[in-house]
């Protein structure tokens, strides 16, 4: 009898276990198990979840047959991960410095991750008292430490020491398929005919049901649909059951996250010349079955979405599927509506706002091929679509595409990987592409397609930059300049709408002079220094430079130098004091916490039931309201003060995005940007809608500062409960890196992180700037392997390549 072996990644995230283990496949599972399936396997003294990554008839050379354990049971009947996704997990584990199991679990929907249930079982005689009180006279009970008193836990621990009880761990499948009651109609026409002739004249409802059944022999109808259709009560159904006109069955029910959303069908528009050109170039690559990334650089409102949709249509017509990524889809219900309006029920939606159940159902619809267009946020990039013909990454510059904790994958990079795998076009779209992306297009790695005009003839709005230092010169503390007040009043008078944005990014983390706009910067890195209230100091988080907080401004001598900050609620109050008649919708984290509330507010605003939409950055993206003729940015500066070399880029992007909300239809739009640094190039170039100009200027800044895209950046972070240990260990790392890298990289730090202490751990970081990716990757892998050995002593180390946040 030949043996079969399975290579399995076990659910034990650690460096030592970060490779496949070989298990014996028991006889009865030989025809069942395949790569991509989940199983339960013994590991050490417990049972854990495992994912099969390979099946073989031969025992790998380095494994001894005698120690081999067997797979306990299968958790799936068919693979939940296909070959592509298994390959992808290996690639990502390698490039993001994450454990393979963490990647695999990220790819799978939550519902397919296992829960572990613990039980304790009596295996020896114990006191009757214990048996009754703790075990409720049972042999085995679930073990959940919270439900026992301290005394009881002491008793249990003693029983455990004396081997009187055993622990048993069960791997529990979380995947729950929702079912609903349904009725299957009889196919026995004769029985039904007879019933009909026997029915009493006044049994109208029964007659009605019976005729319906006779017209739909053998069909299955859900109880809900049947009752809606025929307006019949439970008693009628019960009688029908007794007479065997139908039988009760359970049917699988897919939870539809968009049930509450009304969707109108939307027709394709006639493309303008630039759109048509982009459309043809992308379709051509698709027809040739070639991998080709495109950068679709189009100003806001230039009709990028229309291009995506029409290329998608072409791809679907050729029986391929489409993956459409958008940033934080919950934030753009308008976009969902547009896609669903075009493609209807073949659209699946994946985003973090779904319940695990809804997500699992959408996932299954995709996996079975019922959904052929997937719209989703970051993790939707792992959608189990097969036969992909097109991948779209809308607003490709958005930082939400990068996962900020383990595994630190970037959805755009994953999209490109999948594009290459399937040999298809990938569209990266943006009005303000990430510098890295734009630089690649410059070098011809991506093909650049530009849309320079607003579609449908609308004009870009006129942008006015207001110097808030002048507004505050009078000493009045206000969030509204005279110009903005005036324009707001006009809008209210003309019954037009306004969008107001309060930028919360980088809030109150830095110091600024209210009289001259001066922000203290560190002399080495030229970055805004971060305020530390604990030590009452300013620190540079790249190089560690530290100064005390100034009491007077070194530039103008003013005493009004302080941290900057205000909240949306405060602004709303001031707004209502200024314009008591205005109808205001406030949209921020507080008011949008409830599911669907954001969509409701946006719809309300769309119906013009409010005059002003006041919100945080969340309102900057993707909104398309024709009546909005004024956009106000209350504070353009806050992001400039972030201790991050992306600060100018993020500010430029945000201002461009939010300005794009004005004047999208016939009415000309206006934008008012309030700033303490009105001359800053990010603000001035955004005012002129000049992305190419910004690109050039910022590339020069990056070149001088040796930042990306000229250099690769990696952040190495260490944390420890003991502040000294964290610092000492990371200093050793820095010395080791210096020894191996010598002149080939810039090593900054170690320094405490901007948020230096969290949950009783101290955080330090090193920043690496380098050119030789292979060399540094190798070193970082060695570092990661070695770090695992130190972990036992309490040090945690993590590696983040191309970090998007330095906080
Ligand atoms: P973007 O995604 O570049 O911001 P959209 O696709 O949202 O731009 O288009 C902006 C507006 O222009 C939308 O209202 C859209 O319906 C309209 N539009 C797009 N393409 C065309 C076209 N070819 N003709 C007329 N209107 C168009
Ligand atoms: Zn510095």
CSV table of C-alpha atoms and ligand atoms in Angstrom, one decimal, residues 266 269-273 275 296 298-310 335 338 342 394-395 431 451 453-458 622-624 657 660-661 664-665, ligand 1:
chain,number,residue,atom,x,y,z
A,266,UNK,CA,-26.8,53.1,-15.4
A,269,UNK,CA,-21.7,57.0,-21.8
A,270,UNK,CA,-20.1,57.9,-25.1
A,271,UNK,CA,-16.4,58.3,-24.4
A,272,UNK,CA,-14.6,61.5,-25.3
A,273,UNK,CA,-11.4,61.3,-27.3
A,275,UNK,CA,-11.1,58.3,-22.7
A,296,UNK,CA,-4.4,56.3,-15.8
A,298,UNK,CA,-6.7,61.8,-14.9
A,299,UNK,CA,-7.7,65.0,-13.2
A,300,UNK,CA,-10.7,64.8,-10.9
A,301,UNK,CA,-13.9,64.4,-12.8
A,302,UNK,CA,-12.1,63.4,-16.1
A,303,UNK,CA,-14.1,60.2,-16.3
A,304,UNK,CA,-11.6,57.6,-15.2
A,305,UNK,CA,-14.4,55.6,-13.7
A,306,UNK,CA,-16.2,55.5,-17.0
A,307,UNK,CA,-13.1,54.2,-18.6
A,308,UNK,CA,-12.8,51.5,-15.9
A,309,UNK,CA,-16.4,50.4,-16.4
A,310,UNK,CA,-16.2,50.2,-20.2
A,335,UNK,CA,-19.0,54.1,-6.4
A,338,UNK,CA,-22.2,53.0,-10.1
A,342,UNK,CA,-23.7,48.8,-14.7
A,394,UNK,CA,-8.7,53.2,-8.2
A,395,UNK,CA,-7.0,56.1,-6.3
A,431,UNK,CA,-5.6,62.3,-10.2
A,451,UNK,CA,-7.0,62.4,-19.1
A,453,UNK,CA,-10.0,67.5,-19.4
A,454,UNK,CA,-13.1,67.2,-17.2
A,455,UNK,CA,-15.6,64.9,-18.9
A,456,UNK,CA,-18.9,66.3,-19.9
A,457,UNK,CA,-17.4,69.8,-20.3
A,458,UNK,CA,-17.3,70.8,-16.7
A,622,UNK,CA,-15.1,60.1,-4.7
A,623,UNK,CA,-18.2,62.2,-3.9
A,624,UNK,CA,-20.1,63.4,-7.0
A,657,UNK,CA,-9.1,65.4,-4.1
A,660,UNK,CA,-12.4,68.0,-7.1
A,661,UNK,CA,-15.7,67.8,-5.3
A,664,UNK,CA,-18.6,68.7,-11.2
A,665,UNK,CA,-21.6,69.5,-13.3
B,1,LIG,P1,-13.3,60.5,-12.2
B,1,LIG,O1,-13.4,59.1,-11.8
B,1,LIG,O2,-12.1,60.8,-13.1
B,1,LIG,O3,-13.3,61.5,-11.0
B,1,LIG,P2,-15.9,60.3,-13.2
B,1,LIG,O4,-15.9,59.0,-13.9
B,1,LIG,O5,-16.6,60.2,-11.8
B,1,LIG,O6,-14.5,60.9,-13.1
B,1,LIG,O7,-16.7,61.3,-14.1
B,1,LIG,C1,-17.0,62.6,-13.7
B,1,LIG,C2,-18.4,63.0,-14.2
B,1,LIG,O8,-18.3,63.0,-15.6
B,1,LIG,C3,-19.4,62.0,-13.9
B,1,LIG,O9,-20.6,62.6,-13.5
B,1,LIG,C4,-19.6,61.2,-15.1
B,1,LIG,O10,-20.9,60.7,-15.3
B,1,LIG,C5,-19.3,62.2,-16.2
B,1,LIG,N1,-18.7,61.6,-17.4
B,1,LIG,C6,-17.7,60.7,-17.5
B,1,LIG,N2,-17.4,60.4,-18.7
B,1,LIG,C7,-18.3,61.1,-19.5
B,1,LIG,C8,-18.5,61.2,-20.9
B,1,LIG,N3,-17.8,60.5,-21.8
B,1,LIG,N4,-19.5,62.0,-21.3
B,1,LIG,C9,-20.2,62.7,-20.5
B,1,LIG,N5,-20.1,62.7,-19.1
B,1,LIG,C10,-19.1,61.9,-18.7
